[in-house]
Amino acid sequence: MSDTPQHPPSTLPPDDYQPPDVPLAVIHEDHEILIVDKPSGLLSVPGRGDHLADCLLSRVQTAFPMALLVHRLDRDTSGVMVFAMTPHAQRHLGLQFEHRRVKKTYVARVEGKLEPKTGTVDLPLIVDWPNRPKQMVDHENGKPAVTDWKVHRYAEGETRVRLFPQTGRSHQLRVHMQALGHPILGDPFYAEGAARDFPRLMLHAEELRLLHPDGGTGMKFRAKAPF
């Protein structure tokens, strides 16, 4: 997960980036905000090089030229993202993210049986520079990172879980689940063996709760997980 532009720009070689050719999925549109459902495999913003120019931001701005970036999701994560339609809305939403007023719910499929059924991971994170964009737990130099979890159901060899990040560190949910011994299925960075052998990262931003920039009304937006 990443809600802040802290992680290094993607430097994937040309052959490794094959963005999905799917229509823009608009969930909500008004004079201040635009809510879309990002597909897995699509960068949120351009990476370095022409081969990484295709991204959700460019697709959104093709259809909505006034749209402005507010936050990001990892390339392999799907789900709800909000864009601002005015500079005022961008500032308003940016402050909500900064002050943790935006409430986020993710759904994930993780390896093994996650127990207990509810809990909290409180492990500080820092970029693993020799292996970036990977992140790692660092109790001395890492930035605070907190994730709550609630098991949805168990299946053979895996757990479906809802994740509630209290902070927005890069790869936070992915590293926290790995640290618990239950990496997210299909994770190319943090899963190994059979847990890695899935067609996509099984992580989806299911719900976003925020205050509308025009008037402060609480709003909730959802996109059903495609897995």
PDB file of C-alpha atoms in Angstrom:
ATOM      1  CA  MET A   1       0.000   0.000   0.000  1.00  0.00           C
ATOM      2  CA  SER A   2       1.051   3.564  -0.557  1.00  0.00           C
ATOM      3  CA  ASP A   3      -0.948   6.673   0.158  1.00  0.00           C
ATOM      4  CA  THR A   4       1.986   9.058   0.008  1.00  0.00           C
ATOM      5  CA  PRO A   5       4.513   9.753  -2.761  1.00  0.00           C
ATOM      6  CA  GLN A   6       7.433   8.448  -0.673  1.00  0.00           C
ATOM      7  CA  HIS A   7       8.491   5.394  -2.641  1.00  0.00           C
ATOM      8  CA  PRO A   8      11.004   5.645  -5.493  1.00  0.00           C
ATOM      9  CA  PRO A   9       9.601   5.904  -9.021  1.00  0.00           C
ATOM     10  CA  SER A  10       9.242   2.566 -10.731  1.00  0.00           C
ATOM     11  CA  THR A  11      12.209   1.573 -12.879  1.00  0.00           C
ATOM     12  CA  LEU A  12      10.834  -1.655 -14.308  1.00  0.00           C
ATOM     13  CA  PRO A  13      12.367  -2.820 -17.573  1.00  0.00           C
ATOM     14  CA  PRO A  14      10.071  -2.408 -20.607  1.00  0.00           C
ATOM     15  CA  ASP A  15       9.064  -6.059 -20.876  1.00  0.00           C
ATOM     16  CA  ASP A  16       7.921  -6.261 -17.243  1.00  0.00           C
ATOM     17  CA  TYR A  17       5.211  -3.622 -17.441  1.00  0.00           C
ATOM     18  CA  GLN A  18       2.091  -4.735 -19.253  1.00  0.00           C
ATOM     19  CA  PRO A  19      -0.727  -2.483 -18.012  1.00  0.00           C
ATOM     20  CA  PRO A  20      -4.250  -3.864 -18.369  1.00  0.00           C
ATOM     21  CA  ASP A  21      -6.260  -2.628 -21.332  1.00  0.00           C
ATOM     22  CA  VAL A  22      -9.528  -1.938 -19.517  1.00  0.00           C
ATOM     23  CA  PRO A  23     -11.948   1.014 -19.504  1.00  0.00           C
ATOM     24  CA  LEU A  24     -11.747   3.632 -16.778  1.00  0.00           C
ATOM     25  CA  ALA A  25     -14.082   2.540 -13.962  1.00  0.00           C
ATOM     26  CA  VAL A  26     -15.666   5.664 -12.459  1.00  0.00           C
ATOM     27  CA  ILE A  27     -17.459   5.137  -9.144  1.00  0.00           C
ATOM     28  CA  HIS A  28     -18.425   8.760  -8.421  1.00  0.00           C
ATOM     29  CA  GLU A  29     -17.935  12.162 -10.013  1.00  0.00           C
ATOM     30  CA  ASP A  30     -18.856  15.650  -8.861  1.00  0.00           C
ATOM     31  CA  HIS A  31     -17.481  19.195  -8.958  1.00  0.00           C
ATOM     32  CA  GLU A  32     -14.792  18.497  -6.318  1.00  0.00           C
ATOM     33  CA  ILE A  33     -13.891  14.808  -6.347  1.00  0.00           C
ATOM     34  CA  LEU A  34     -13.564  11.847  -8.693  1.00  0.00           C
ATOM     35  CA  ILE A  35     -13.605   8.277  -7.381  1.00  0.00           C
ATOM     36  CA  VAL A  36     -12.299   5.458  -9.576  1.00  0.00           C
ATOM     37  CA  ASP A  37     -11.604   1.736  -9.232  1.00  0.00           C
ATOM     38  CA  LYS A  38      -7.955   1.137 -10.161  1.00  0.00           C
ATOM     39  CA  PRO A  39      -7.173  -2.185 -11.850  1.00  0.00           C
ATOM     40  CA  SER A  40      -4.307  -4.355 -10.642  1.00  0.00           C
ATOM     41  CA  GLY A  41      -1.176  -4.038 -12.759  1.00  0.00           C
ATOM     42  CA  LEU A  42      -1.551  -0.326 -13.552  1.00  0.00           C
ATOM     43  CA  LEU A  43       0.781   2.271 -12.069  1.00  0.00           C
ATOM     44  CA  SER A  44      -0.916   5.107 -10.197  1.00  0.00           C
ATOM     45  CA  VAL A  45       1.543   7.670 -11.618  1.00  0.00           C
ATOM     46  CA  PRO A  46       4.129   7.543 -14.427  1.00  0.00           C
ATOM     47  CA  GLY A  47       7.406   5.769 -13.788  1.00  0.00           C
ATOM     48  CA  ARG A  48      10.792   6.646 -15.224  1.00  0.00           C
ATOM     49  CA  GLY A  49      10.917   6.178 -18.979  1.00  0.00           C
ATOM     50  CA  ASP A  50       8.408   6.240 -21.808  1.00  0.00           C
ATOM     51  CA  HIS A  51       7.557   2.570 -21.282  1.00  0.00           C
ATOM     52  CA  LEU A  52       6.080   3.508 -17.883  1.00  0.00           C
ATOM     53  CA  ALA A  53       4.029   6.483 -19.070  1.00  0.00           C
ATOM     54  CA  ASP A  54       0.706   4.646 -19.061  1.00  0.00           C
ATOM     55  CA  CYS A  55      -0.806   5.028 -15.595  1.00  0.00           C
ATOM     56  CA  LEU A  56      -4.089   5.700 -13.857  1.00  0.00           C
ATOM     57  CA  LEU A  57      -3.353   9.426 -13.527  1.00  0.00           C
ATOM     58  CA  SER A  58      -2.818   9.831 -17.286  1.00  0.00           C
ATOM     59  CA  ARG A  59      -5.941   7.814 -18.085  1.00  0.00           C
ATOM     60  CA  VAL A  60      -7.989   9.853 -15.629  1.00  0.00           C
ATOM     61  CA  GLN A  61      -6.659  13.157 -16.978  1.00  0.00           C
ATOM     62  CA  THR A  62      -7.479  12.103 -20.537  1.00  0.00           C
ATOM     63  CA  ALA A  63     -11.135  11.862 -19.539  1.00  0.00           C
ATOM     64  CA  PHE A  64     -11.053  14.540 -16.812  1.00  0.00           C
ATOM     65  CA  PRO A  65      -8.323  17.085 -17.661  1.00  0.00           C
ATOM     66  CA  MET A  66      -8.811  18.981 -14.385  1.00  0.00           C
ATOM     67  CA  ALA A  67      -8.192  15.927 -12.179  1.00  0.00           C
ATOM     68  CA  LEU A  68      -5.352  16.185  -9.649  1.00  0.00           C
ATOM     69  CA  LEU A  69      -3.461  13.486  -7.787  1.00  0.00           C
ATOM     70  CA  VAL A  70      -4.176  13.019  -4.073  1.00  0.00           C
ATOM     71  CA  HIS A  71      -2.701   9.629  -3.123  1.00  0.00           C
ATOM     72  CA  ARG A  72      -1.438   6.396  -4.686  1.00  0.00           C
ATOM     73  CA  LEU A  73      -1.914   2.674  -4.665  1.00  0.00           C
ATOM     74  CA  ASP A  74       0.824   0.201  -5.540  1.00  0.00           C
ATOM     75  CA  ARG A  75       0.879  -0.992  -9.130  1.00  0.00           C
ATOM     76  CA  ASP A  76      -0.323  -4.469  -8.184  1.00  0.00           C
ATOM     77  CA  THR A  77      -3.057  -3.314  -5.787  1.00  0.00           C
ATOM     78  CA  SER A  78      -6.549  -2.670  -7.140  1.00  0.00           C
ATOM     79  CA  GLY A  79      -9.375  -0.635  -5.704  1.00  0.00           C
ATOM     80  CA  VAL A  80     -10.775   2.722  -4.712  1.00  0.00           C
ATOM     81  CA  MET A  81      -8.783   5.883  -5.389  1.00  0.00           C
ATOM     82  CA  VAL A  82      -9.861   9.507  -5.056  1.00  0.00           C
ATOM     83  CA  PHE A  83      -8.738  12.339  -7.329  1.00  0.00           C
ATOM     84  CA  ALA A  84      -9.374  16.039  -6.751  1.00  0.00           C
ATOM     85  CA  MET A  85     -11.179  18.109  -9.366  1.00  0.00           C
ATOM     86  CA  THR A  86      -9.972  21.475  -8.011  1.00  0.00           C
ATOM     87  CA  PRO A  87      -6.835  22.730  -6.222  1.00  0.00           C
ATOM     88  CA  HIS A  88      -9.023  23.413  -3.165  1.00  0.00           C
ATOM     89  CA  ALA A  89     -10.181  19.809  -3.097  1.00  0.00           C
ATOM     90  CA  GLN A  90      -6.601  18.580  -3.524  1.00  0.00           C
ATOM     91  CA  ARG A  91      -5.467  20.581  -0.486  1.00  0.00           C
ATOM     92  CA  HIS A  92      -8.503  19.531   1.558  1.00  0.00           C
ATOM     93  CA  LEU A  93      -8.095  15.843   0.766  1.00  0.00           C
ATOM     94  CA  GLY A  94      -4.324  15.994   1.217  1.00  0.00           C
ATOM     95  CA  LEU A  95      -4.784  17.285   4.761  1.00  0.00           C
ATOM     96  CA  GLN A  96      -7.298  14.532   5.481  1.00  0.00           C
ATOM     97  CA  PHE A  97      -4.747  11.905   4.467  1.00  0.00           C
ATOM     98  CA  GLU A  98      -1.987  13.683   6.383  1.00  0.00           C
ATOM     99  CA  HIS A  99      -4.055  13.830   9.569  1.00  0.00           C
ATOM    100  CA  ARG A 100      -5.386  10.271   9.140  1.00  0.00           C
ATOM    101  CA  ARG A 101      -8.997  11.334   8.775  1.00  0.00           C
ATOM    102  CA  VAL A 102      -9.461   9.176   5.688  1.00  0.00           C
ATOM    103  CA  LYS A 103     -10.521   5.686   6.724  1.00  0.00           C
ATOM    104  CA  LYS A 104      -9.392   2.865   4.450  1.00  0.00           C
ATOM    105  CA  THR A 105     -10.487  -0.757   4.282  1.00  0.00           C
ATOM    106  CA  TYR A 106      -8.634  -3.350   2.248  1.00  0.00           C
ATOM    107  CA  VAL A 107      -9.472  -6.978   1.579  1.00  0.00           C
ATOM    108  CA  ALA A 108      -6.700  -9.509   1.115  1.00  0.00           C
ATOM    109  CA  ARG A 109      -6.106 -13.212   0.747  1.00  0.00           C
ATOM    110  CA  VAL A 110      -3.121 -14.309   2.809  1.00  0.00           C
ATOM    111  CA  GLU A 111      -1.227 -17.565   3.151  1.00  0.00           C
ATOM    112  CA  GLY A 112      -2.148 -19.883   6.015  1.00  0.00           C
ATOM    113  CA  LYS A 113      -4.558 -19.535   8.918  1.00  0.00           C
ATOM    114  CA  LEU A 114      -4.276 -16.059  10.412  1.00  0.00           C
ATOM    115  CA  GLU A 115      -4.996 -16.124  14.135  1.00  0.00           C
ATOM    116  CA  PRO A 116      -6.427 -14.648  16.252  1.00  0.00           C
ATOM    117  CA  LYS A 117      -9.376 -13.354  14.243  1.00  0.00           C
ATOM    118  CA  THR A 118      -8.633  -9.731  15.124  1.00  0.00           C
ATOM    119  CA  GLY A 119      -5.446  -7.926  15.986  1.00  0.00           C
ATOM    120  CA  THR A 120      -3.031  -5.082  15.339  1.00  0.00           C
ATOM    121  CA  VAL A 121       0.416  -4.961  13.772  1.00  0.00           C
ATOM    122  CA  ASP A 122       2.583  -2.119  15.070  1.00  0.00           C
ATOM    123  CA  LEU A 123       5.926  -2.373  13.276  1.00  0.00           C
ATOM    124  CA  PRO A 124       7.930   0.619  11.965  1.00  0.00           C
ATOM    125  CA  LEU A 125       8.992   0.496   8.322  1.00  0.00           C
ATOM    126  CA  ILE A 126      11.842   1.844   6.235  1.00  0.00           C
ATOM    127  CA  VAL A 127      12.886   1.399   2.621  1.00  0.00           C
ATOM    128  CA  ASP A 128      15.234  -1.531   1.993  1.00  0.00           C
ATOM    129  CA  TRP A 129      17.599   0.545  -0.130  1.00  0.00           C
ATOM    130  CA  PRO A 130      19.643  -2.265  -1.746  1.00  0.00           C
ATOM    131  CA  ASN A 131      16.375  -3.957  -2.731  1.00  0.00           C
ATOM    132  CA  ARG A 132      14.065  -1.000  -3.301  1.00  0.00           C
ATOM    133  CA  PRO A 133      11.174  -0.525  -3.730  1.00  0.00           C
ATOM    134  CA  LYS A 134      10.971  -3.225  -1.049  1.00  0.00           C
ATOM    135  CA  GLN A 135      10.389  -2.068   2.517  1.00  0.00           C
ATOM    136  CA  MET A 136      11.445  -3.695   5.773  1.00  0.00           C
ATOM    137  CA  VAL A 137      10.820  -3.542   9.499  1.00  0.00           C
ATOM    138  CA  ASP A 138      13.350  -1.346  11.338  1.00  0.00           C
ATOM    139  CA  HIS A 139      12.732  -0.695  15.029  1.00  0.00           C
ATOM    140  CA  GLU A 140      15.458   1.949  15.267  1.00  0.00           C
ATOM    141  CA  ASN A 141      15.061   4.022  12.112  1.00  0.00           C
ATOM    142  CA  GLY A 142      11.677   3.049  10.679  1.00  0.00           C
ATOM    143  CA  LYS A 143       8.630   5.305  10.512  1.00  0.00           C
ATOM    144  CA  PRO A 144       5.597   4.315  12.607  1.00  0.00           C
ATOM    145  CA  ALA A 145       3.236   1.940  10.803  1.00  0.00           C
ATOM    146  CA  VAL A 146       0.078   0.432  12.299  1.00  0.00           C
ATOM    147  CA  THR A 147      -2.420  -1.974  10.730  1.00  0.00           C
ATOM    148  CA  ASP A 148      -5.543  -3.517  12.274  1.00  0.00           C
ATOM    149  CA  TRP A 149      -6.932  -6.765  10.894  1.00  0.00           C
ATOM    150  CA  LYS A 150     -10.157  -8.735  11.077  1.00  0.00           C
ATOM    151  CA  VAL A 151     -10.525 -12.225   9.624  1.00  0.00           C
ATOM    152  CA  HIS A 152     -13.425 -12.554   7.196  1.00  0.00           C
ATOM    153  CA  ARG A 153     -13.231 -16.293   6.612  1.00  0.00           C
ATOM    154  CA  TYR A 154     -10.876 -19.225   6.395  1.00  0.00           C
ATOM    155  CA  ALA A 155     -10.336 -21.391   3.332  1.00  0.00           C
ATOM    156  CA  GLU A 156      -8.006 -24.270   2.575  1.00  0.00           C
ATOM    157  CA  GLY A 157      -4.484 -23.019   3.170  1.00  0.00           C
ATOM    158  CA  GLU A 158      -5.437 -19.360   3.255  1.00  0.00           C
ATOM    159  CA  THR A 159      -7.353 -16.622   5.061  1.00  0.00           C
ATOM    160  CA  ARG A 160      -9.521 -13.864   3.680  1.00  0.00           C
ATOM    161  CA  VAL A 161      -8.966 -10.816   5.855  1.00  0.00           C
ATOM    162  CA  ARG A 162      -9.920  -7.167   6.013  1.00  0.00           C
ATOM    163  CA  LEU A 163      -7.104  -4.761   6.761  1.00  0.00           C
ATOM    164  CA  PHE A 164      -7.478  -1.300   8.272  1.00  0.00           C
ATOM    165  CA  PRO A 165      -4.270   0.743   7.961  1.00  0.00           C
ATOM    166  CA  GLN A 166      -3.897   3.530  10.501  1.00  0.00           C
ATOM    167  CA  THR A 167      -0.870   4.902   8.641  1.00  0.00           C
ATOM    168  CA  GLY A 168      -0.009   5.066   4.937  1.00  0.00           C
ATOM    169  CA  ARG A 169       3.511   3.713   4.548  1.00  0.00           C
ATOM    170  CA  SER A 170       4.663   2.246   1.256  1.00  0.00           C
ATOM    171  CA  HIS A 171       4.005  -1.525   1.104  1.00  0.00           C
ATOM    172  CA  GLN A 172       2.710  -1.336   4.673  1.00  0.00           C
ATOM    173  CA  LEU A 173       0.049  -4.028   4.424  1.00  0.00           C
ATOM    174  CA  ARG A 174       2.312  -6.323   2.443  1.00  0.00           C
ATOM    175  CA  VAL A 175       5.212  -6.126   4.909  1.00  0.00           C
ATOM    176  CA  HIS A 176       2.970  -6.344   7.962  1.00  0.00           C
ATOM    177  CA  MET A 177       1.282  -9.507   6.726  1.00  0.00           C
ATOM    178  CA  GLN A 178       4.659 -11.029   5.872  1.00  0.00           C
ATOM    179  CA  ALA A 179       5.916 -10.114   9.343  1.00  0.00           C
ATOM    180  CA  LEU A 180       3.006 -12.075  10.837  1.00  0.00           C
ATOM    181  CA  GLY A 181       4.038 -15.090   8.770  1.00  0.00           C
ATOM    182  CA  HIS A 182       1.066 -14.740   6.418  1.00  0.00           C
ATOM    183  CA  PRO A 183       2.220 -13.003   3.218  1.00  0.00           C
ATOM    184  CA  ILE A 184      -0.419 -11.769   0.803  1.00  0.00           C
ATOM    185  CA  LEU A 185      -0.947 -14.296  -1.967  1.00  0.00           C
ATOM    186  CA  GLY A 186       0.527 -13.342  -5.310  1.00  0.00           C
ATOM    187  CA  ASP A 187       2.941 -10.813  -3.818  1.00  0.00           C
ATOM    188  CA  PRO A 188       6.009 -10.673  -6.104  1.00  0.00           C
ATOM    189  CA  PHE A 189       8.125  -9.023  -3.407  1.00  0.00           C
ATOM    190  CA  TYR A 190       7.204 -10.641  -0.113  1.00  0.00           C
ATOM    191  CA  ALA A 191       5.609 -14.038  -0.860  1.00  0.00           C
ATOM    192  CA  GLU A 192       7.598 -17.159  -1.678  1.00  0.00           C
ATOM    193  CA  GLY A 193       6.935 -20.545  -3.243  1.00  0.00           C
ATOM    194  CA  ALA A 194       3.321 -21.502  -3.820  1.00  0.00           C
ATOM    195  CA  ALA A 195       2.074 -18.325  -2.104  1.00  0.00           C
ATOM    196  CA  ARG A 196       3.704 -16.267  -4.840  1.00  0.00           C
ATOM    197  CA  ASP A 197       2.286 -18.290  -7.726  1.00  0.00           C
ATOM    198  CA  PHE A 198      -0.954 -16.386  -8.282  1.00  0.00           C
ATOM    199  CA  PRO A 199      -2.097 -14.338 -11.294  1.00  0.00           C
ATOM    200  CA  ARG A 200      -2.084 -11.103  -9.286  1.00  0.00           C
ATOM    201  CA  LEU A 201      -1.491  -9.591  -5.864  1.00  0.00           C
ATOM    202  CA  MET A 202      -4.531 -10.524  -3.780  1.00  0.00           C
ATOM    203  CA  LEU A 203      -4.916  -7.063  -2.237  1.00  0.00           C
ATOM    204  CA  HIS A 204      -7.778  -4.688  -2.985  1.00  0.00           C
ATOM    205  CA  ALA A 205      -8.681  -1.256  -1.610  1.00  0.00           C
ATOM    206  CA  GLU A 206     -12.318  -2.029  -0.894  1.00  0.00           C
ATOM    207  CA  GLU A 207     -13.581   1.107   0.827  1.00  0.00           C
ATOM    208  CA  LEU A 208     -12.627   4.740   1.334  1.00  0.00           C
ATOM    209  CA  ARG A 209     -14.332   7.055   3.825  1.00  0.00           C
ATOM    210  CA  LEU A 210     -13.639  10.771   3.608  1.00  0.00           C
ATOM    211  CA  LEU A 211     -15.087  14.224   4.187  1.00  0.00           C
ATOM    212  CA  HIS A 212     -16.302  15.965   1.052  1.00  0.00           C
ATOM    213  CA  PRO A 213     -14.188  19.089   0.380  1.00  0.00           C
ATOM    214  CA  ASP A 214     -17.349  21.123  -0.211  1.00  0.00           C
ATOM    215  CA  GLY A 215     -19.153  21.197   3.119  1.00  0.00           C
ATOM    216  CA  GLY A 216     -17.406  18.378   4.977  1.00  0.00           C
ATOM    217  CA  THR A 217     -20.127  15.748   4.564  1.00  0.00           C
ATOM    218  CA  GLY A 218     -18.924  12.251   5.385  1.00  0.00           C
ATOM    219  CA  MET A 219     -18.957   9.975   2.330  1.00  0.00           C
ATOM    220  CA  LYS A 220     -18.192   6.305   1.747  1.00  0.00           C
ATOM    221  CA  PHE A 221     -17.105   4.715  -1.534  1.00  0.00           C
ATOM    222  CA  ARG A 222     -16.730   0.990  -2.208  1.00  0.00           C
ATOM    223  CA  ALA A 223     -15.528  -1.296  -4.981  1.00  0.00           C
ATOM    224  CA  LYS A 224     -16.027  -5.032  -4.712  1.00  0.00           C
ATOM    225  CA  ALA A 225     -12.871  -7.122  -4.766  1.00  0.00           C
ATOM    226  CA  PRO A 226     -12.415  -8.974  -8.071  1.00  0.00           C
ATOM    227  CA  PHE A 227     -11.078 -12.071  -6.292  1.00  0.00           C
TER     228      PHE A 227
END
